[in-house]
CSV table of C-alpha atoms in Angstrom, one decimal:
chain,number,residue,atom,x,y,z
A,1,MET,CA,-0.1,29.1,40.1
A,2,GLN,CA,0.4,29.1,36.4
A,3,MET,CA,-3.2,28.8,35.4
A,4,GLU,CA,-6.0,31.2,34.6
A,5,PHE,CA,-9.3,30.8,36.6
A,6,VAL,CA,-11.7,31.2,33.7
A,7,ARG,CA,-15.1,31.1,35.4
A,8,LYS,CA,-16.8,29.6,38.4
A,9,MET,CA,-18.6,26.4,37.7
A,10,PRO,CA,-22.1,25.6,39.1
A,11,LEU,CA,-22.3,23.4,42.1
A,12,PRO,CA,-23.5,19.8,41.4
A,13,GLN,CA,-26.7,20.4,43.5
A,14,GLU,CA,-27.4,23.5,41.5
A,15,LEU,CA,-27.1,21.6,38.2
A,16,ILE,CA,-29.3,18.7,39.5
A,17,ARG,CA,-31.9,21.3,40.6
A,18,ASP,CA,-31.9,23.0,37.2
A,19,TYR,CA,-31.9,19.7,35.3
A,20,PRO,CA,-33.9,17.3,37.5
A,21,ILE,CA,-34.8,13.8,36.5
A,22,GLY,CA,-38.3,13.4,38.1
A,23,ARG,CA,-39.6,10.7,40.5
A,24,ASP,CA,-40.5,8.2,37.9
A,25,ILE,CA,-37.1,8.2,36.3
A,26,LYS,CA,-35.5,8.0,39.8
A,27,GLN,CA,-37.5,4.8,40.5
A,28,LYS,CA,-36.5,3.3,37.1
A,29,LYS,CA,-32.8,3.9,38.0
A,30,GLU,CA,-33.2,2.5,41.5
A,31,GLU,CA,-34.7,-0.7,40.1
A,32,ARG,CA,-31.9,-1.1,37.6
A,33,ASP,CA,-29.4,-0.5,40.4
A,34,ARG,CA,-30.9,-3.5,42.3
A,35,GLN,CA,-30.7,-5.7,39.2
A,36,ILE,CA,-27.1,-4.9,38.4
A,37,ALA,CA,-26.1,-5.4,42.1
A,38,ALA,CA,-27.8,-8.8,42.1
A,39,ILE,CA,-25.7,-9.9,39.1
A,40,LEU,CA,-22.5,-8.9,40.9
A,41,THR,CA,-23.5,-10.6,44.1
A,42,GLY,CA,-24.5,-13.8,42.3
A,43,GLU,CA,-28.2,-13.6,43.1
A,44,ASP,CA,-29.0,-13.1,39.4
A,45,SER,CA,-27.4,-15.4,36.8
A,46,ARG,CA,-27.6,-13.0,33.9
A,47,LEU,CA,-24.6,-11.5,32.2
A,48,LEU,CA,-23.8,-7.8,32.3
A,49,LEU,CA,-23.2,-6.4,28.8
A,50,LEU,CA,-21.5,-3.0,29.0
A,51,ILE,CA,-21.7,-2.0,25.4
A,52,GLY,CA,-21.7,1.3,23.4
A,53,PRO,CA,-19.4,3.8,21.7
A,54,CYS,CA,-15.8,4.4,22.7
A,55,SER,CA,-16.9,8.0,23.2
A,56,ALA,CA,-20.4,9.5,23.2
A,57,ASP,CA,-19.5,12.3,20.8
A,58,ARG,CA,-22.9,13.6,19.6
A,59,GLU,CA,-26.3,13.3,21.2
A,60,ASP,CA,-28.4,12.5,18.1
A,61,ALA,CA,-26.3,9.5,17.1
A,62,VAL,CA,-26.0,8.3,20.7
A,63,LEU,CA,-29.8,8.5,21.2
A,64,ASP,CA,-30.3,6.7,17.9
A,65,TYR,CA,-28.0,3.9,19.0
A,66,MET,CA,-29.6,3.7,22.5
A,67,GLY,CA,-33.1,3.4,20.9
A,68,ARG,CA,-32.0,0.5,18.8
A,69,LEU,CA,-30.3,-1.1,21.8
A,70,ALA,CA,-33.5,-0.7,23.9
A,71,ARG,CA,-35.6,-2.5,21.3
A,72,LEU,CA,-33.1,-5.3,21.1
A,73,ASN,CA,-32.9,-5.5,24.9
A,74,GLU,CA,-36.6,-6.5,25.1
A,75,GLU,CA,-35.6,-9.8,23.3
A,76,VAL,CA,-32.6,-10.7,25.4
A,77,ARG,CA,-33.3,-9.3,28.8
A,78,ASP,CA,-33.9,-12.7,30.4
A,79,ARG,CA,-30.3,-13.7,29.7
A,80,LEU,CA,-28.4,-10.4,29.4
A,81,MET,CA,-28.4,-7.2,31.5
A,82,ILE,CA,-27.5,-4.4,29.0
A,83,VAL,CA,-25.8,-1.4,30.6
A,84,PRO,CA,-24.9,1.0,27.8
A,85,ARG,CA,-21.5,2.7,27.7
A,86,VAL,CA,-21.9,6.5,27.5
A,87,TYR,CA,-18.4,7.7,28.0
A,88,THR,CA,-18.4,11.5,28.1
A,89,ASN,CA,-14.8,12.1,29.1
A,90,LYS,CA,-11.8,10.4,27.5
A,91,PRO,CA,-8.3,10.0,28.8
A,92,ARG,CA,-5.5,10.9,26.3
A,93,THR,CA,-2.2,9.2,26.6
A,94,LYS,CA,-0.3,12.3,25.4
A,95,GLY,CA,-2.8,14.8,26.8
A,96,VAL,CA,-3.9,16.0,23.3
A,97,GLY,CA,-6.9,15.3,21.1
A,98,TYR,CA,-10.6,15.0,21.6
A,99,LYS,CA,-11.2,14.6,25.4
A,100,GLY,CA,-15.0,13.9,25.2
A,101,MET,CA,-18.3,15.7,25.3
A,102,LEU,CA,-17.5,17.1,28.7
A,103,HIS,CA,-14.7,19.2,27.1
A,104,GLN,CA,-16.2,19.6,23.7
A,105,PRO,CA,-20.0,19.2,23.4
A,106,ASP,CA,-19.5,20.0,19.8
A,107,PRO,CA,-16.4,18.1,18.4
A,108,GLY,CA,-16.1,20.7,15.7
A,109,LYS,CA,-15.8,23.6,18.1
A,110,GLY,CA,-13.5,24.6,20.9
A,111,GLU,CA,-13.6,23.5,24.6
A,112,ASP,CA,-16.5,24.7,26.7
A,113,LEU,CA,-16.6,23.0,30.1
A,114,LEU,CA,-19.8,24.7,31.3
A,115,ALA,CA,-21.7,23.7,28.1
A,116,GLY,CA,-20.1,20.2,28.4
A,117,ILE,CA,-21.3,19.6,32.0
A,118,ILE,CA,-24.8,20.6,31.0
A,119,ALA,CA,-24.7,18.5,27.8
A,120,ILE,CA,-23.6,15.3,29.4
A,121,ARG,CA,-26.2,15.6,32.1
A,122,GLU,CA,-29.0,16.3,29.6
A,123,MET,CA,-27.9,13.3,27.4
A,124,HIS,CA,-27.7,10.8,30.3
A,125,THR,CA,-31.2,12.1,31.4
A,126,ARG,CA,-32.7,11.7,27.9
A,127,ILE,CA,-31.3,8.1,27.6
A,128,LEU,CA,-32.8,7.1,31.0
A,129,ARG,CA,-36.1,8.8,30.2
A,130,GLU,CA,-36.5,7.6,26.7
A,131,THR,CA,-35.1,4.1,26.9
A,132,GLY,CA,-35.1,3.1,30.6
A,133,PHE,CA,-31.3,2.6,30.5
A,134,SER,CA,-29.1,3.9,33.3
A,135,CYS,CA,-25.6,3.9,31.8
A,136,ALA,CA,-21.9,3.4,32.5
A,137,ASP,CA,-19.4,6.2,32.3
A,138,GLU,CA,-15.7,6.4,33.1
A,139,MET,CA,-14.8,8.3,36.2
A,140,LEU,CA,-11.9,10.2,34.7
A,141,TYR,CA,-12.3,13.2,37.1
A,142,PRO,CA,-13.6,12.0,40.5
A,143,GLU,CA,-14.8,15.5,41.4
A,144,ASN,CA,-17.2,15.5,38.5
A,145,TYR,CA,-19.0,12.4,39.5
A,146,ARG,CA,-21.5,14.4,41.6
A,147,PHE,CA,-22.9,16.0,38.4
A,148,LEU,CA,-24.2,12.6,37.3
A,149,SER,CA,-24.5,10.8,40.6
A,150,ASP,CA,-28.3,10.4,40.3
A,151,LEU,CA,-28.1,9.0,36.8
A,152,LEU,CA,-25.2,6.6,36.4
A,153,GLY,CA,-25.7,2.8,37.0
A,154,TYR,CA,-22.0,1.8,36.7
A,155,VAL,CA,-18.6,3.4,36.9
A,156,ALA,CA,-15.3,2.3,35.3
A,157,ILE,CA,-11.9,3.4,36.5
A,158,GLY,CA,-9.5,3.4,33.6
A,159,ALA,CA,-6.1,1.7,33.2
A,160,ARG,CA,-4.4,5.1,33.6
A,161,SER,CA,-6.4,6.0,36.8
A,162,VAL,CA,-6.5,2.8,38.7
A,163,GLU,CA,-3.4,3.5,40.7
A,164,ASN,CA,-4.5,7.0,41.7
A,165,GLN,CA,-5.4,7.5,45.4
A,166,GLN,CA,-8.3,9.8,44.8
A,167,HIS,CA,-10.0,7.5,42.3
A,168,ARG,CA,-9.8,4.6,44.8
A,169,LEU,CA,-11.1,6.7,47.8
A,170,VAL,CA,-14.0,8.2,45.9
A,171,SER,CA,-14.9,4.7,44.5
A,172,SER,CA,-15.2,3.6,48.2
A,173,GLY,CA,-18.0,6.1,48.6
A,174,LEU,CA,-20.1,5.3,45.5
A,175,ASN,CA,-23.4,3.4,45.8
A,176,VAL,CA,-23.1,1.9,42.3
A,177,PRO,CA,-20.7,-0.8,41.0
A,178,VAL,CA,-17.2,0.2,40.2
A,179,GLY,CA,-15.0,-1.7,37.8
A,180,MET,CA,-11.2,-1.3,38.2
A,181,LYS,CA,-9.2,-2.0,35.1
A,182,ASN,CA,-5.8,-3.5,35.2
A,183,PRO,CA,-3.1,-0.9,34.4
A,184,THR,CA,-1.7,-0.6,30.9
A,185,GLY,CA,1.5,-2.4,32.0
A,186,GLY,CA,-0.5,-5.4,33.2
A,187,ASP,CA,0.4,-5.6,36.9
A,188,LEU,CA,-2.7,-7.2,38.4
A,189,SER,CA,-1.6,-6.4,41.9
A,190,VAL,CA,-2.3,-2.7,41.2
A,191,MET,CA,-5.8,-3.6,40.2
A,192,MET,CA,-6.3,-5.8,43.2
A,193,ASN,CA,-5.0,-3.2,45.6
A,194,ALA,CA,-7.4,-0.7,44.0
A,195,ILE,CA,-10.3,-3.1,44.6
A,196,THR,CA,-9.2,-3.6,48.2
A,197,ALA,CA,-9.0,0.1,48.8
A,198,ALA,CA,-12.4,0.8,47.3
A,199,GLN,CA,-14.1,-1.9,49.4
A,200,HIS,CA,-12.9,-0.3,52.6
A,201,SER,CA,-14.0,2.8,54.4
A,202,HIS,CA,-11.9,6.0,54.4
A,203,THR,CA,-11.7,9.6,55.6
A,204,PHE,CA,-10.4,12.0,53.0
A,205,LEU,CA,-10.8,15.4,51.3
A,206,PHE,CA,-13.4,15.5,48.5
A,207,THR,CA,-13.8,18.9,46.8
A,208,ASP,CA,-14.1,21.3,49.8
A,209,TRP,CA,-15.3,18.7,52.4
A,210,GLU,CA,-13.8,16.2,54.8
A,211,VAL,CA,-15.8,13.1,54.0
A,212,GLN,CA,-16.2,9.6,55.4
A,213,SER,CA,-16.9,6.7,53.0
A,214,HIS,CA,-18.2,3.3,54.0
A,215,GLY,CA,-16.6,1.0,51.4
A,216,ASN,CA,-18.1,-0.2,48.1
A,217,PRO,CA,-18.7,-4.0,48.1
A,218,LEU,CA,-19.6,-4.0,44.4
A,219,THR,CA,-16.1,-3.0,43.3
A,220,HIS,CA,-14.6,-5.6,41.0
A,221,ALA,CA,-12.0,-6.3,38.3
A,222,ILE,CA,-11.9,-5.5,34.6
A,223,LEU,CA,-9.3,-7.3,32.5
A,224,ARG,CA,-8.4,-5.2,29.4
A,225,GLY,CA,-5.1,-6.7,28.3
A,226,TYR,CA,-1.8,-4.9,28.6
A,227,VAL,CA,1.2,-3.4,26.8
A,228,ASP,CA,4.7,-4.5,27.3
A,229,LYS,CA,7.8,-2.3,27.4
A,230,GLU,CA,8.3,-2.6,23.7
A,231,GLY,CA,4.8,-1.4,23.1
A,232,HIS,CA,3.3,-4.7,22.1
A,233,ASN,CA,-0.3,-5.6,23.1
A,234,HIS,CA,-1.0,-8.8,25.1
A,235,PRO,CA,-4.4,-10.3,26.0
A,236,ASN,CA,-5.4,-11.4,29.5
A,237,TYR,CA,-8.8,-12.9,28.9
A,238,HIS,CA,-7.8,-16.6,28.4
A,239,TYR,CA,-8.7,-19.4,30.7
A,240,GLU,CA,-5.3,-19.3,32.4
A,241,ASP,CA,-5.6,-15.5,33.0
A,242,ILE,CA,-9.0,-15.9,34.7
A,243,GLU,CA,-7.7,-18.8,36.7
A,244,ASN,CA,-4.9,-16.6,37.9
A,245,LEU,CA,-7.4,-13.9,38.9
A,246,LEU,CA,-9.4,-16.5,40.8
A,247,GLN,CA,-6.2,-17.3,42.7
A,248,LEU,CA,-5.6,-13.6,43.4
A,249,TYR,CA,-9.1,-13.3,44.9
A,250,ALA,CA,-8.5,-16.4,47.0
A,251,GLU,CA,-5.4,-14.7,48.5
A,252,LYS,CA,-7.7,-11.8,49.6
A,253,PRO,CA,-10.6,-13.6,51.4
A,254,ASP,CA,-11.8,-10.3,52.9
A,255,LEU,CA,-12.9,-9.0,49.5
A,256,GLU,CA,-16.6,-9.2,48.8
A,257,ASN,CA,-18.3,-10.4,45.6
A,258,PRO,CA,-15.3,-11.6,43.6
A,259,GLY,CA,-16.0,-10.8,39.9
A,260,VAL,CA,-14.5,-9.7,36.6
A,261,VAL,CA,-15.7,-8.0,33.5
A,262,ILE,CA,-13.7,-8.8,30.4
A,263,ASP,CA,-13.0,-5.8,28.2
A,264,CYS,CA,-13.1,-7.3,24.7
A,265,ASN,CA,-11.3,-4.4,23.0
A,266,HIS,CA,-8.2,-2.4,23.8
A,267,SER,CA,-5.1,-4.6,24.4
A,268,ASN,CA,-7.2,-7.8,24.5
A,269,SER,CA,-8.1,-7.3,20.9
A,270,GLY,CA,-4.8,-5.7,20.0
A,271,LYS,CA,-7.0,-2.7,19.1
A,272,LYS,CA,-8.5,-4.7,16.2
A,273,TYR,CA,-12.1,-4.0,16.9
A,274,GLU,CA,-13.5,-6.9,14.8
A,275,GLN,CA,-11.8,-9.3,17.2
A,276,GLN,CA,-14.3,-8.3,19.9
A,277,ILE,CA,-16.8,-10.8,18.3
A,278,ARG,CA,-14.4,-13.7,18.6
A,279,ILE,CA,-13.2,-12.8,22.1
A,280,ALA,CA,-16.7,-12.3,23.5
A,281,LYS,CA,-17.9,-15.7,22.2
A,282,GLU,CA,-14.7,-17.4,23.4
A,283,ILE,CA,-15.4,-16.1,27.0
A,284,MET,CA,-19.0,-17.4,26.7
A,285,HIS,CA,-17.7,-20.9,25.8
A,286,GLN,CA,-15.2,-20.7,28.7
A,287,CYS,CA,-18.2,-20.1,31.0
A,288,ILE,CA,-20.1,-23.1,29.6
A,289,LEU,CA,-17.1,-25.4,30.0
A,290,ALA,CA,-15.9,-24.3,33.5
A,291,SER,CA,-18.2,-23.5,36.4
A,292,GLU,CA,-15.5,-21.6,38.2
A,293,ILE,CA,-15.1,-19.3,35.2
A,294,ARG,CA,-18.8,-18.8,35.0
A,295,SER,CA,-19.0,-17.9,38.6
A,296,ILE,CA,-16.4,-15.1,38.4
A,297,VAL,CA,-17.1,-13.6,35.0
A,298,LYS,CA,-19.9,-11.2,35.6
A,299,GLY,CA,-19.9,-9.3,32.3
A,300,LEU,CA,-18.4,-8.3,29.0
A,301,MET,CA,-17.4,-4.8,27.8
A,302,ILE,CA,-17.7,-4.1,24.0
A,303,GLU,CA,-17.1,-1.0,22.0
A,304,SER,CA,-19.9,-0.6,19.5
A,305,TYR,CA,-21.7,2.2,17.6
A,306,LEU,CA,-23.8,2.7,14.4
A,307,GLU,CA,-21.0,2.4,11.9
A,308,ASP,CA,-17.9,0.1,11.7
A,309,GLY,CA,-14.5,1.6,12.4
A,310,SER,CA,-13.5,5.1,13.3
A,311,GLN,CA,-12.9,8.5,11.6
A,312,ARG,CA,-11.2,11.8,12.2
A,313,PRO,CA,-13.6,14.3,13.9
A,314,GLU,CA,-13.7,16.6,10.9
A,315,GLU,CA,-15.1,13.7,8.6
A,316,GLY,CA,-18.5,14.0,10.3
A,317,VAL,CA,-19.9,10.5,9.4
A,318,TYR,CA,-23.0,10.0,11.5
A,319,GLY,CA,-22.6,7.3,14.1
A,320,LYS,CA,-19.0,6.5,13.5
A,321,SER,CA,-16.5,6.7,16.3
A,322,ILE,CA,-14.0,9.7,16.5
A,323,THR,CA,-11.8,7.9,19.0
A,324,ASP,CA,-11.2,4.1,19.0
A,325,PRO,CA,-12.8,2.0,16.2
A,326,CYS,CA,-16.1,0.2,17.1
A,327,LEU,CA,-18.3,-2.5,15.8
A,328,GLY,CA,-21.1,-1.2,13.7
A,329,TRP,CA,-24.8,-1.8,14.4
A,330,GLU,CA,-25.3,-4.8,12.1
A,331,LYS,CA,-22.4,-6.7,13.7
A,332,THR,CA,-23.5,-5.6,17.2
A,333,GLU,CA,-27.1,-6.8,16.8
A,334,LYS,CA,-25.9,-10.2,15.5
A,335,LEU,CA,-23.4,-10.6,18.4
A,336,ILE,CA,-25.9,-9.7,21.1
A,337,TYR,CA,-28.3,-12.4,19.8
A,338,GLU,CA,-25.4,-14.9,19.8
A,339,LEU,CA,-24.3,-14.0,23.3
A,340,ALA,CA,-27.8,-14.4,24.6
A,341,GLU,CA,-28.0,-17.9,23.0
A,342,LEU,CA,-24.7,-18.8,24.7
A,343,ARG,CA,-25.8,-17.7,28.2
């Protein structure tokens, strides 16, 4: 093999033992799990709001953002269920660039996977302890999920990973909701096949074990827009797109809990982050006008941080994204109030 084995990483159970969460935090997390599940099954009429930075790049700014979000949550919690995005590993189209806190706990320094594993566990723990939020993260590396399995409240499978067999099989064994994004090319059959696979049981290899999963009935769709062969972005959040998704679900009557989260950024916004505001409100109006749309739209995904836009990592502006551009806090706060009014 043409790779150097640098060092042996700790086992997930060792890291959980060394960085425990405590019984009170575990109970908070379990209660939030029940509430999120109830939204996806239709027992709770609130809207999921998966919101936060494109990448959680530094703990101090992320905790600052989460504290503000927690205070705002107290005012809108009867209409919205806020699940913060705390994305700690980032897919890179070309394989280069900042890959997230998992790889670089300090964006200004080199990669350190051991320090990164510890850093992301500590950050997720602090958020849950200090704000009561269990968060969403992208499962870029299925084998790493176990390091955060007692902390995460939601898992997203990205557009580049949704066709991967291991992501689908591991998703079938998780006990939290999993959102499957449509692939970058826009073929919804790929996403629907991923949902089908994840809702069924499987026997497969996971790390150094043969495991048996039981299927995850809370696996659902995420529409994020798509890119055509010329590289142009196209949205798929309009009424006709959601009607099409309803039809795809109708063709698979064995699927449980049909649902979709609309990703308001990425190709849906043409990577124009300010458009997230318009798109989010347009979805809310669709839900008001059409009961079938309201029944299937379970949530929105929005990229937001403390400062508008994005920057290069070396610029060092506190609370400004070093990956995709995000809405700043002032716009975020106003939007959340508006979404709560529209629900």
